[in-house]
XYZ file of N, CA and C in Angstrom:
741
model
N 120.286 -42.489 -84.383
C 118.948 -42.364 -84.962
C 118.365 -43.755 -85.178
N 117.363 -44.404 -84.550
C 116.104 -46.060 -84.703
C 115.999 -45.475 -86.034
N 116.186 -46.863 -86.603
C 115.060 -46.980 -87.818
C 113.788 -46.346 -87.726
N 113.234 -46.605 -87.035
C 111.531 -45.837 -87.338
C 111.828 -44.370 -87.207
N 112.535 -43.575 -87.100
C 112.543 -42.254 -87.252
C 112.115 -41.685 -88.541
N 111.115 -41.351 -88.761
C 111.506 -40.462 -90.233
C 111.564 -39.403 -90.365
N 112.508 -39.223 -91.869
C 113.853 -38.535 -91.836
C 113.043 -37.912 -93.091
N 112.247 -37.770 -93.941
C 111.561 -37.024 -94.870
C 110.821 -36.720 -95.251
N 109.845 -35.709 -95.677
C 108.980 -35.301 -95.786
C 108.629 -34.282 -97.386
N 106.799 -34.664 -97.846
C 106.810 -34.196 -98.806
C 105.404 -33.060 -98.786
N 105.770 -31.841 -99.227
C 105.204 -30.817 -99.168
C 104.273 -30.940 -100.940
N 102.968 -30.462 -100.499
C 101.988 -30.613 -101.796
C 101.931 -29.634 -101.970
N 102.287 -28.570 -103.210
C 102.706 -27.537 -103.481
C 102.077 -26.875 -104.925
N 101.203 -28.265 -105.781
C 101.418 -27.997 -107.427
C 100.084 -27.231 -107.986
N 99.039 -27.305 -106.603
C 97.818 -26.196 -106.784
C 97.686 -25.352 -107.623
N 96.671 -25.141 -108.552
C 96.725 -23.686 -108.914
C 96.484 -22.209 -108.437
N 95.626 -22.469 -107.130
C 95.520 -21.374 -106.163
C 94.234 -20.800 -106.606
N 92.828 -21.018 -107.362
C 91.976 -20.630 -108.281
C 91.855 -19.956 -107.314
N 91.058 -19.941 -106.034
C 90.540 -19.230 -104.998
C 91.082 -18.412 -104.617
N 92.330 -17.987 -104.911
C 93.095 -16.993 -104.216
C 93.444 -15.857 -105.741
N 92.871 -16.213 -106.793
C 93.006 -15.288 -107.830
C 92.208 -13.819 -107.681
N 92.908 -13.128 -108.008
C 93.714 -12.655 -108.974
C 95.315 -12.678 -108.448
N 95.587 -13.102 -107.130
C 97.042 -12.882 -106.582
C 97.994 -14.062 -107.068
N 97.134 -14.695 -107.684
C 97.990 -16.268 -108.149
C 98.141 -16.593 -109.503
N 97.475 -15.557 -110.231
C 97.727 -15.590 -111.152
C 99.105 -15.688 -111.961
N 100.185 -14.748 -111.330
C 101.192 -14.822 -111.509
C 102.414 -14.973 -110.620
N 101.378 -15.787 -109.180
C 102.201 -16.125 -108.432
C 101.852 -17.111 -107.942
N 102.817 -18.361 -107.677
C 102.331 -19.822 -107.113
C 101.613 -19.626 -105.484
N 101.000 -20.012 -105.428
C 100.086 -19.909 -103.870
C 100.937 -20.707 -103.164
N 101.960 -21.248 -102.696
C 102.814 -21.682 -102.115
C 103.606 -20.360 -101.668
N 103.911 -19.380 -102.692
C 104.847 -18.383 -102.311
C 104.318 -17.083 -101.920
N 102.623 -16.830 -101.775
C 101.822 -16.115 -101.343
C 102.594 -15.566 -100.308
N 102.741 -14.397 -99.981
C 103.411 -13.589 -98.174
C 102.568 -13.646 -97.435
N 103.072 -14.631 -96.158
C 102.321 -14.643 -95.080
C 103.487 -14.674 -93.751
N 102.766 -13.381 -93.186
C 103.879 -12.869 -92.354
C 105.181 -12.416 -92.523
N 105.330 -11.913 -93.798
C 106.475 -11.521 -94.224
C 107.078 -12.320 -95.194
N 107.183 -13.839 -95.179
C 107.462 -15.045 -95.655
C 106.605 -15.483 -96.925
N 107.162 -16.356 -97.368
C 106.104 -17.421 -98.541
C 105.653 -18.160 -97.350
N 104.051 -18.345 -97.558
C 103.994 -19.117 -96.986
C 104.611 -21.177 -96.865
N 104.663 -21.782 -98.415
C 105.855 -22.625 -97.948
C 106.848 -22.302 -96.850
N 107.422 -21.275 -96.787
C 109.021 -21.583 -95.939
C 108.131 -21.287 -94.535
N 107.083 -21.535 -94.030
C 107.062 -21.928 -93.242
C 107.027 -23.578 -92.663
N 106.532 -24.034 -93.354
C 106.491 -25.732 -93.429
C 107.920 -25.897 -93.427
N 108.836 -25.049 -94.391
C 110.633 -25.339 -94.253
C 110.676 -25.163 -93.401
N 110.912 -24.455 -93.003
C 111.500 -24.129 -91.505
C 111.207 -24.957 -90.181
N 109.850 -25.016 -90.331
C 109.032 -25.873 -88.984
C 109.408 -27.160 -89.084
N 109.785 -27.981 -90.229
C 110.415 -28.892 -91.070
C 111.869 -29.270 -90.125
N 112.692 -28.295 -90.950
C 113.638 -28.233 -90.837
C 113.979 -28.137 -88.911
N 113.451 -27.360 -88.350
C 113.640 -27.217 -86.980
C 113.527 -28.593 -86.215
N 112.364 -29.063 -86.936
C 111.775 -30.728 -85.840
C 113.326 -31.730 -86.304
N 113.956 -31.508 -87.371
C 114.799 -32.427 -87.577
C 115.304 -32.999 -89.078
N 113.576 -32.646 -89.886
C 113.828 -33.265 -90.954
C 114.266 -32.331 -91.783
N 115.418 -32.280 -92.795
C 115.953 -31.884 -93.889
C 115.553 -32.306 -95.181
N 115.244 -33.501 -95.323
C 114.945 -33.911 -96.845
C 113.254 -33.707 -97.239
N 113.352 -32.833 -97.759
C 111.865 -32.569 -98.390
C 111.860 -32.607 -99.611
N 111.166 -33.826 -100.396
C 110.231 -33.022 -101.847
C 109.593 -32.358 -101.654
N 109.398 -31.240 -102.980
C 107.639 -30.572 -103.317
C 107.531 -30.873 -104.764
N 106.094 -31.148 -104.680
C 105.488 -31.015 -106.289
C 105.257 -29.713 -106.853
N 105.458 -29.751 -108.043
C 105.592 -28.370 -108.525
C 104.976 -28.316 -110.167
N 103.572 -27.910 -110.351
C 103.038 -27.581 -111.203
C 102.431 -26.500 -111.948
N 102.298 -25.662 -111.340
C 101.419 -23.879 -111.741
C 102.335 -22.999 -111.240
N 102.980 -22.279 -112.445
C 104.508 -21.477 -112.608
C 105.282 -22.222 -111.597
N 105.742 -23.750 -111.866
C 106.596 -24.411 -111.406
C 107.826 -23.617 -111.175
N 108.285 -22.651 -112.227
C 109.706 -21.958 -112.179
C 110.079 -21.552 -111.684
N 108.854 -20.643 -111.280
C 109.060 -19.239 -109.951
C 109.059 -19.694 -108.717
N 108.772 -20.851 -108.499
C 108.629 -21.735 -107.259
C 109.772 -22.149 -106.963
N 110.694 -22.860 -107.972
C 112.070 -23.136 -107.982
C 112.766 -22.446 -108.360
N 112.864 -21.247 -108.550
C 113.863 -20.477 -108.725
C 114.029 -19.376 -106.943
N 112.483 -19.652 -106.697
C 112.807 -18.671 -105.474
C 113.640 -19.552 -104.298
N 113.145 -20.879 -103.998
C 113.562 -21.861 -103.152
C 114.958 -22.773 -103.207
N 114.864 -23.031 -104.615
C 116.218 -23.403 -105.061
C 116.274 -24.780 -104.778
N 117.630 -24.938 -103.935
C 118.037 -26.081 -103.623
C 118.042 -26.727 -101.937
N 117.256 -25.152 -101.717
C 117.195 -25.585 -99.934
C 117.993 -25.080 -98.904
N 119.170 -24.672 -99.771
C 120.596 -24.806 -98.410
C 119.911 -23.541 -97.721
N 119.513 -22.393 -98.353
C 119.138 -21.123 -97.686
C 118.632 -21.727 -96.371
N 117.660 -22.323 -96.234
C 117.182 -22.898 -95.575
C 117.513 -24.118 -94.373
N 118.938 -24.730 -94.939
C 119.124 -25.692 -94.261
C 118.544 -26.972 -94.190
N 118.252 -27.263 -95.560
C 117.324 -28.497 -95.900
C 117.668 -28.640 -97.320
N 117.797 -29.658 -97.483
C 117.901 -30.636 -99.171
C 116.205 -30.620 -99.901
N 115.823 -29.830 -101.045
C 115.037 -29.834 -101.488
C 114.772 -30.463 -102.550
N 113.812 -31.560 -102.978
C 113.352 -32.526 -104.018
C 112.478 -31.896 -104.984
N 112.749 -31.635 -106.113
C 111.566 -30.628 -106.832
C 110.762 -32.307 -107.915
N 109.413 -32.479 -107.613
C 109.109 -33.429 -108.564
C 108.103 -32.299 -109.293
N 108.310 -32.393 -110.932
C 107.522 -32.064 -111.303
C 107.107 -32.275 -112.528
N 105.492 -31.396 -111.962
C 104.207 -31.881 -112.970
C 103.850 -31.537 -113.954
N 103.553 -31.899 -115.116
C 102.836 -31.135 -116.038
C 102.292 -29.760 -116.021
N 101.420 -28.991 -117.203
C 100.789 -27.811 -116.888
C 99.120 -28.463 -115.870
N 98.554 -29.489 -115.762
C 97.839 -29.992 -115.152
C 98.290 -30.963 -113.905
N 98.302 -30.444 -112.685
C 98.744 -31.390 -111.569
C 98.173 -32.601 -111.449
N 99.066 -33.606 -110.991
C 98.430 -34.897 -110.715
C 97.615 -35.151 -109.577
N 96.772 -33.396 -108.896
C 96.357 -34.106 -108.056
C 97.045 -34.555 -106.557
N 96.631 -34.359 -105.623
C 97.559 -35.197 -104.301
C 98.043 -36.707 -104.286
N 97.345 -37.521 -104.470
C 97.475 -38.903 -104.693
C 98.634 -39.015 -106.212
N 98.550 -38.894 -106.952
C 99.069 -38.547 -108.459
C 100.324 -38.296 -108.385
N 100.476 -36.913 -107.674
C 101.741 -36.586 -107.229
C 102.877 -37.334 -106.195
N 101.954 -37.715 -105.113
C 102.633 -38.580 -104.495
C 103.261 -39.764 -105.059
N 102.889 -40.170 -105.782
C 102.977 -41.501 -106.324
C 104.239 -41.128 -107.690
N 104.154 -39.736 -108.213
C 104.905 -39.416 -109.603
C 106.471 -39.311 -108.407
N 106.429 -38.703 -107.183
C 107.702 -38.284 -106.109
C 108.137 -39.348 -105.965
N 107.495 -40.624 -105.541
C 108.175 -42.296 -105.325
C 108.524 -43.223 -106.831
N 107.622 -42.876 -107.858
C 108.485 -43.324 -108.887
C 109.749 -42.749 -109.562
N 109.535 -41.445 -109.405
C 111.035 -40.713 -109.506
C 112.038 -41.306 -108.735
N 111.431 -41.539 -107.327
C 113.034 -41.406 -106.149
C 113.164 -39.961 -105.935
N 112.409 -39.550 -106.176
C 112.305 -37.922 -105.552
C 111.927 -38.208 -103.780
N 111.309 -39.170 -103.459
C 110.551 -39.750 -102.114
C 110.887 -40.588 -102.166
N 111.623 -41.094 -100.987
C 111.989 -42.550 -100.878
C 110.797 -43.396 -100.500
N 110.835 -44.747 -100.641
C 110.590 -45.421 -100.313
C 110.054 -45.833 -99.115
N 109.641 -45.286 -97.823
C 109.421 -45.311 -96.798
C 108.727 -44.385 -96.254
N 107.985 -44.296 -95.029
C 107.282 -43.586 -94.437
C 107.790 -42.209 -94.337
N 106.715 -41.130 -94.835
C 107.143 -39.721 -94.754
C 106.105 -38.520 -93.690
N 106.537 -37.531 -93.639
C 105.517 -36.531 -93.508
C 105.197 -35.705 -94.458
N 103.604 -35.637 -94.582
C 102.619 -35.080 -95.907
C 102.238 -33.961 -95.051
N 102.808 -32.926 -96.047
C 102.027 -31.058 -95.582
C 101.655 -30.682 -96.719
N 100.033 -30.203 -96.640
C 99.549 -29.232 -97.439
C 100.106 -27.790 -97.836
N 100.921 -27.486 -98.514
C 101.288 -26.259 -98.387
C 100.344 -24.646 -98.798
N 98.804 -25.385 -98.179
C 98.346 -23.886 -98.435
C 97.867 -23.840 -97.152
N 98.409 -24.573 -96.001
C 97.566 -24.558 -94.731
C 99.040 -23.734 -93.713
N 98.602 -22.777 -92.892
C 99.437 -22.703 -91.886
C 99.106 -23.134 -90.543
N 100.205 -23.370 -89.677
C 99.905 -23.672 -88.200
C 101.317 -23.517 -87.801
N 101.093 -23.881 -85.894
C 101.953 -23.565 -85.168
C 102.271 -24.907 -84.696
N 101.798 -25.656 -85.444
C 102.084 -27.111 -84.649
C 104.144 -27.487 -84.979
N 104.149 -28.582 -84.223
C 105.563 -28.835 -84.089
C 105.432 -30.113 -84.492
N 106.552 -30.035 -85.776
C 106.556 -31.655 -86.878
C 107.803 -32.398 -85.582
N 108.227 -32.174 -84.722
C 108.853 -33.147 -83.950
C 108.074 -34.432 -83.074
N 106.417 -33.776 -83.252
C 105.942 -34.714 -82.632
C 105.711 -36.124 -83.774
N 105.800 -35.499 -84.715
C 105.612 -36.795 -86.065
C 106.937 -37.848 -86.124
N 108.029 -36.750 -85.577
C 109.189 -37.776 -86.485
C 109.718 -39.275 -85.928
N 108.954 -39.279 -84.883
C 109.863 -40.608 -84.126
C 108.346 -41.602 -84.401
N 106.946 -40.950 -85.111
C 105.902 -41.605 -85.243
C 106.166 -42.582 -85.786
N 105.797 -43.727 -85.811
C 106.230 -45.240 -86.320
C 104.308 -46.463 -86.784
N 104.430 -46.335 -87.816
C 103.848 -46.733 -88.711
C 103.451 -48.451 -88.583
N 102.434 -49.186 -87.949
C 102.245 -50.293 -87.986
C 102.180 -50.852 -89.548
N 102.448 -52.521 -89.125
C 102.170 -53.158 -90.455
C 101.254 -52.778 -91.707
N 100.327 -52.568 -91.148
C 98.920 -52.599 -92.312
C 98.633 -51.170 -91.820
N 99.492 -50.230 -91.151
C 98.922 -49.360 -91.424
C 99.286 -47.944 -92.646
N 98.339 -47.698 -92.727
C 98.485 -46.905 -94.430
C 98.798 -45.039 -94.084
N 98.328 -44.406 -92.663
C 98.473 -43.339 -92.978
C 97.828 -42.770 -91.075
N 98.592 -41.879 -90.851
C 98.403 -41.454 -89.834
C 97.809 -39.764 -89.708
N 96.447 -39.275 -89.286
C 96.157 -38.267 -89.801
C 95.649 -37.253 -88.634
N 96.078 -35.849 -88.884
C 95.824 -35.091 -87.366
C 94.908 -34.214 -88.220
N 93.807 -33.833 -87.259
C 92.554 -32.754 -87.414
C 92.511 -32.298 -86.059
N 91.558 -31.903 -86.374
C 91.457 -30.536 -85.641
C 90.113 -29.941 -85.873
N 89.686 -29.067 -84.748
C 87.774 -28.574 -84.969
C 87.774 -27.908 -86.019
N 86.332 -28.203 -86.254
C 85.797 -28.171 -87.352
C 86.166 -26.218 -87.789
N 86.684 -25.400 -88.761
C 86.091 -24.320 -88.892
C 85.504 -23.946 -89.664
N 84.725 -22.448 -89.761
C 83.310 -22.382 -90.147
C 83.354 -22.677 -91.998
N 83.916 -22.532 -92.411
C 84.440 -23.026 -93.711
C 84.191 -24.690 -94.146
N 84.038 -25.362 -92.880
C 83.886 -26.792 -93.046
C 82.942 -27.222 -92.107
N 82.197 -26.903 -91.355
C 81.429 -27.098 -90.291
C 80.906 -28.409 -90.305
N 80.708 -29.387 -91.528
C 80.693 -31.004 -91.398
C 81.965 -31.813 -91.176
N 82.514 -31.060 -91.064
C 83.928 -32.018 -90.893
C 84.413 -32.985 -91.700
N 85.337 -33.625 -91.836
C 85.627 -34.676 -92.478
C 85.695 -36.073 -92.440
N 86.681 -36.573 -91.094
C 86.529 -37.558 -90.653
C 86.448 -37.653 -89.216
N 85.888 -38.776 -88.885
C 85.636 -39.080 -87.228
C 86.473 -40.245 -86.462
N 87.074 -40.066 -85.362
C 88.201 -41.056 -84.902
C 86.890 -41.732 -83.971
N 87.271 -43.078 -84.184
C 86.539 -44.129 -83.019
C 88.067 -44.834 -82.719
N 88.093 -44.927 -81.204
C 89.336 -45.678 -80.344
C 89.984 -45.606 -81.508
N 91.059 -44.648 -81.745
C 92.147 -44.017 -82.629
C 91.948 -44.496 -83.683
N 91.372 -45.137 -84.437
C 90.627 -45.456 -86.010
C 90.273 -43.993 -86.954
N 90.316 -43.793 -87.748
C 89.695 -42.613 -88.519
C 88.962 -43.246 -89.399
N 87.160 -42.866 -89.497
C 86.652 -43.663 -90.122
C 85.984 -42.367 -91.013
N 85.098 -42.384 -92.116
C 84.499 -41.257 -92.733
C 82.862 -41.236 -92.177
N 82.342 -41.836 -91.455
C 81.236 -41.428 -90.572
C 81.656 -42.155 -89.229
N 80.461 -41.359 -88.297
C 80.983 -41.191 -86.364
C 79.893 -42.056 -86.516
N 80.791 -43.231 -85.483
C 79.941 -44.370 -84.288
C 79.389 -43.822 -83.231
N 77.801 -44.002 -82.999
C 77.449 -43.509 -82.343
C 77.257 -41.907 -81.945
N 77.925 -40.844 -80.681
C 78.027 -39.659 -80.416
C 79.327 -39.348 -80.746
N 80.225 -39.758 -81.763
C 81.390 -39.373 -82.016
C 81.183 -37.836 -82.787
N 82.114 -37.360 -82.835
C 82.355 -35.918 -83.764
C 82.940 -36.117 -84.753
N 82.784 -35.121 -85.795
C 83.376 -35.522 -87.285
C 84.472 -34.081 -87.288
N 85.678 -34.297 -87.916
C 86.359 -32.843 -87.685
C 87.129 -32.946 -88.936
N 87.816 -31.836 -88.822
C 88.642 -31.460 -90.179
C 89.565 -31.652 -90.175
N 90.228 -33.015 -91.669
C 91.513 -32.943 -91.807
C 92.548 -31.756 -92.083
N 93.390 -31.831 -91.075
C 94.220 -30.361 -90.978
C 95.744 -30.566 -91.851
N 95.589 -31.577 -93.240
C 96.559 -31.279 -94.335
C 97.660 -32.116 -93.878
N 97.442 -32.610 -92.600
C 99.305 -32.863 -92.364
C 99.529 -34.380 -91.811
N 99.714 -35.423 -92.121
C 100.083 -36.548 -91.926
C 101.219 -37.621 -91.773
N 101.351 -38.488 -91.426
C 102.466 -39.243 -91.714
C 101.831 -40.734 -92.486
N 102.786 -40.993 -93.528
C 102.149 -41.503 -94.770
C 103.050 -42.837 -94.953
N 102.271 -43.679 -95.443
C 102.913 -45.053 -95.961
C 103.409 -44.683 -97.434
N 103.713 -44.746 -98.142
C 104.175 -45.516 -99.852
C 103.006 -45.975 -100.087
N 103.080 -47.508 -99.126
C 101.857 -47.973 -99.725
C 100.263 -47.731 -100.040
N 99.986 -46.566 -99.653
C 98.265 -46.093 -99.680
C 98.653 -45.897 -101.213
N 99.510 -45.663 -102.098
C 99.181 -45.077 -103.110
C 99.793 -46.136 -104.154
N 99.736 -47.166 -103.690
C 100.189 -48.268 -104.856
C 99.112 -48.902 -105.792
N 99.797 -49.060 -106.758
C 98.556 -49.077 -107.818
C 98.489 -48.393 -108.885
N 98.635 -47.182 -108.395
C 98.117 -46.015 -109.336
C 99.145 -46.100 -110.836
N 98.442 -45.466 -111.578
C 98.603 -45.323 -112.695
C 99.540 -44.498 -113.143
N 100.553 -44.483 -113.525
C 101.686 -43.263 -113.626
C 101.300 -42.288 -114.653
N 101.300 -41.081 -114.210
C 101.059 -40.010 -115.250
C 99.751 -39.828 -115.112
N 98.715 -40.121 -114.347
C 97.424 -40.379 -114.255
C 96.939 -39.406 -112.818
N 96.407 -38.431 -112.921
C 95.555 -37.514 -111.639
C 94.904 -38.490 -110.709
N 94.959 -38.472 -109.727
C 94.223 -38.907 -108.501
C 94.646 -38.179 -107.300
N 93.271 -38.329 -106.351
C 93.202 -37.781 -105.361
C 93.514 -38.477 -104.492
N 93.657 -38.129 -103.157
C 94.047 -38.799 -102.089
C 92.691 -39.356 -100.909
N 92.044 -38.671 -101.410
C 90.661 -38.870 -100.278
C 90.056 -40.294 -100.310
N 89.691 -40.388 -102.078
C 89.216 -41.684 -101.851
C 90.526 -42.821 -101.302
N 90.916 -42.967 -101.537
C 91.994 -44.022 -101.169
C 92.302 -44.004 -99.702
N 92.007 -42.993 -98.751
C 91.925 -43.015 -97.454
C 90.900 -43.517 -96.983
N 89.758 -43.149 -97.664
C 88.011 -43.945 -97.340
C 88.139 -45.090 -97.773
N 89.314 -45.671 -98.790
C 89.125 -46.941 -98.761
C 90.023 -47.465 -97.886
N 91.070 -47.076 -97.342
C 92.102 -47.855 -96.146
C 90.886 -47.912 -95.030
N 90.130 -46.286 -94.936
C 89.535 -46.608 -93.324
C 88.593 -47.757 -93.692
N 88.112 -48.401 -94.003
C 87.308 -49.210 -94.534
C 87.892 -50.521 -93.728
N 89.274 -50.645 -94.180
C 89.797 -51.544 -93.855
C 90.406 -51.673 -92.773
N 90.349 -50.287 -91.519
C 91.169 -50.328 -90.598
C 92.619 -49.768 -90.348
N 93.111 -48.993 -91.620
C 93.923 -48.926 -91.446
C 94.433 -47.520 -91.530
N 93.745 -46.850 -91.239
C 93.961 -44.938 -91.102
C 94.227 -44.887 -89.451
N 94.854 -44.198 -88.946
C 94.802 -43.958 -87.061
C 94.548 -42.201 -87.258
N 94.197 -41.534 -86.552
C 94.291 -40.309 -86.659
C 93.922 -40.012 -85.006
N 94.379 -38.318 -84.832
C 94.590 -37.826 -83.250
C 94.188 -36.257 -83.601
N 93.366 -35.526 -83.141
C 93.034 -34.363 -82.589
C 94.243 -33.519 -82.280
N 94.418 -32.280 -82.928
C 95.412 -31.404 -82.319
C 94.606 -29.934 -82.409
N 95.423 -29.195 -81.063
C 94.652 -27.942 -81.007
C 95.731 -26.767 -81.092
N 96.576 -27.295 -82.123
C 97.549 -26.267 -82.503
C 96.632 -24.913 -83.360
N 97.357 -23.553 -83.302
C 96.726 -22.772 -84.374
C 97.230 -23.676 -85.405
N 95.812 -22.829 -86.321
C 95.699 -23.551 -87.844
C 94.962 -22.949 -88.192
N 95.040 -22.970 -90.007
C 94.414 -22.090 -91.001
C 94.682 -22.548 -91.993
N 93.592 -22.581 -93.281
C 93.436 -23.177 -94.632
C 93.896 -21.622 -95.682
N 94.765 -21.543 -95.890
C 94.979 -20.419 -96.457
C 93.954 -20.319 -97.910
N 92.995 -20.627 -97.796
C 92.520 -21.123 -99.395
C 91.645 -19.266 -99.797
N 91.887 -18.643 -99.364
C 91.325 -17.136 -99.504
C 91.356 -16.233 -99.606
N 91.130 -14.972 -100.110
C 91.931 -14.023 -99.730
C 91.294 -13.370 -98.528
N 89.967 -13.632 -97.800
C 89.794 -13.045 -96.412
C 90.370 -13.785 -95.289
N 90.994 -15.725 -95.776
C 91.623 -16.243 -94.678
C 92.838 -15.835 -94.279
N 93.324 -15.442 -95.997
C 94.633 -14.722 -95.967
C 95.112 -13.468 -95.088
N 94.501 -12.800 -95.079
C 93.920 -11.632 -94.855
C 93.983 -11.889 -92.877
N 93.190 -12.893 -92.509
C 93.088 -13.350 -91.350
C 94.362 -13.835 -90.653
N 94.757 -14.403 -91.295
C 96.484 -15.250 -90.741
C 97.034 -14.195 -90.430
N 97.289 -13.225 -91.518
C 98.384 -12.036 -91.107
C 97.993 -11.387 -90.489
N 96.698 -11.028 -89.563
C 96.409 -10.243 -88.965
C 97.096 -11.082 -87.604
N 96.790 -12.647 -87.555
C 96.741 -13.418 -86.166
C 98.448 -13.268 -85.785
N 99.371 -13.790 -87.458
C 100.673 -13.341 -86.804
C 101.245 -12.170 -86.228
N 100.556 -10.892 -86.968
C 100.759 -9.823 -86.358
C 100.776 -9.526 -84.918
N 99.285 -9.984 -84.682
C 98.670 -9.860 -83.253
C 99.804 -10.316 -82.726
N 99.860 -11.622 -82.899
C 100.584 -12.607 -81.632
C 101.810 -12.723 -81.815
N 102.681 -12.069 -82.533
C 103.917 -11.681 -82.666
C 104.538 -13.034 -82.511
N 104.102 -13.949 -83.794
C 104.479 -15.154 -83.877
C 105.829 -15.198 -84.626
N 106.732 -16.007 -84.405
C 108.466 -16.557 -84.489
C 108.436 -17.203 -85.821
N 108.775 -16.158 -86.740
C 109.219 -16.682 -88.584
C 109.963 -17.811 -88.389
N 111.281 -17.854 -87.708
C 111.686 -19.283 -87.730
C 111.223 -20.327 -87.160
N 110.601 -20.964 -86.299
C 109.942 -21.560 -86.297
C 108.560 -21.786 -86.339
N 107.930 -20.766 -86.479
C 106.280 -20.943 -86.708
C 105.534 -20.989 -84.979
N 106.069 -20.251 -83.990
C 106.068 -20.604 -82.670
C 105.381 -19.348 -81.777
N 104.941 -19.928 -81.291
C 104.064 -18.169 -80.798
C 104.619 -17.899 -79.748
N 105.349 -16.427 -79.811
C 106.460 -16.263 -78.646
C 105.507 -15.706 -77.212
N 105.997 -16.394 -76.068
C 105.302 -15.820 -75.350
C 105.806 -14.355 -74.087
């Protein structure tokens, strides 16, 4: 295994799920059934398949039931990191930063999954991804859907900037990255922050890369998107263990 391989990854998990209430009320939106599954153990699995085993998750809104269903991982075949948050999450940025002062997250370049988003993409294409000097964060989108129809950010010659040069397109960050440590240094321990601004301020500086993928994908943030996914796995008689659309 090169050094630049990375070997861990941290799943954002500590949401309260408002949008998906009344079903989250007494259940973490991480462990929502999608396709039979929580949706987390799909990120495990797809995780776990590309190579990587060591995952944190943050864990804030009925933290318990989250860790009591998941445990310690082995079910799974993966070493699980539980960092957790207060009854108020720190936030993406917040959290990240509470996982590396623990040592819950090492020290080094990881992969960042939203865990309310599903897809069919394959985290093997991330793991051998290798992280320049100054660079802070590597980010994949994907077209815009109708839920976001301004998009988010726009790549000029592999740059991710927050407005398009010229006839560029603006598209939607699709949750899933490979991440420096350093984008989130600074921060304040115990202190909420987001992750967005601090990316608008790297692209600023050059130092975001991001790439287009046309894997399926879905923002589980709903109960009609919800609703939608399980219809698509149904349809397409997509592969629980790996997240893979059998053909």
């Amino acid at each position: 295994m090169s050094s630049s391989t990375i070997t861990q990854a941290m799943i954002l998990a500590a949401g309260k799920g408002t949008r998906l209430r009344p079903l989250t009320l007494d259940t973490p939106k991480p462990l929502v059934q999608v396709g039979g599954q929580p949706l987390i153990v799909w990120h495990i699995k797809a995780l776990q398949a590309a190579g990587i085993t060591d995952i944190t998750i943050n864990a804030s809104w009925l933290a318990d039931k989250l860790m009591d269903t998941l445990g310690d991982g082995s079910q799974y075949g993966v070493k699980l990191h539980w960092s957790v948050e207060g009854d108020e999450p720190l936030e993406t940025a917040g959290g990240i930063f509470q996982a590396l002062q623990s040592g819950k997250l090492r020290d080094e370049p990881f992969i960042l999954v939203n865990s309310d988003v599903w897809t069919t993409y394959d985290f093997a294409q991330l793991r051998d991804y290798t992280l320049g000097a100054d660079q802070r964060a590597h980010l994949l989108l994907i077209d815009n859907p109708e839920h976001n129809d301004g998009g988010d950010f726009a790549i000029n010659n592999g740059l991710a900037s927050e407005q398009p040069v010229g006839d560029a397109d603006k598209f939607t960050f699709a949750g899933i990255s490979v991440m420096s440590p350093t984008l989130v240094e600074g921060l304040v321990s115990g202190q909420p922050a987001a992750l967005a601004p601090l990316l608008k301020q790297a692209m600023i500086k050059f130092q975001i890369t991001a790439e287009v993928i046309t894997d399926n994908w879905i923002d589980v943030g709903t109960a009609e998107r919800l609703a939608q996914v399980n219809e698509f796995i149904e349809k397409n008689d997509i592969d629980n263990h790996q997240g893979r659309v059998n053909s």
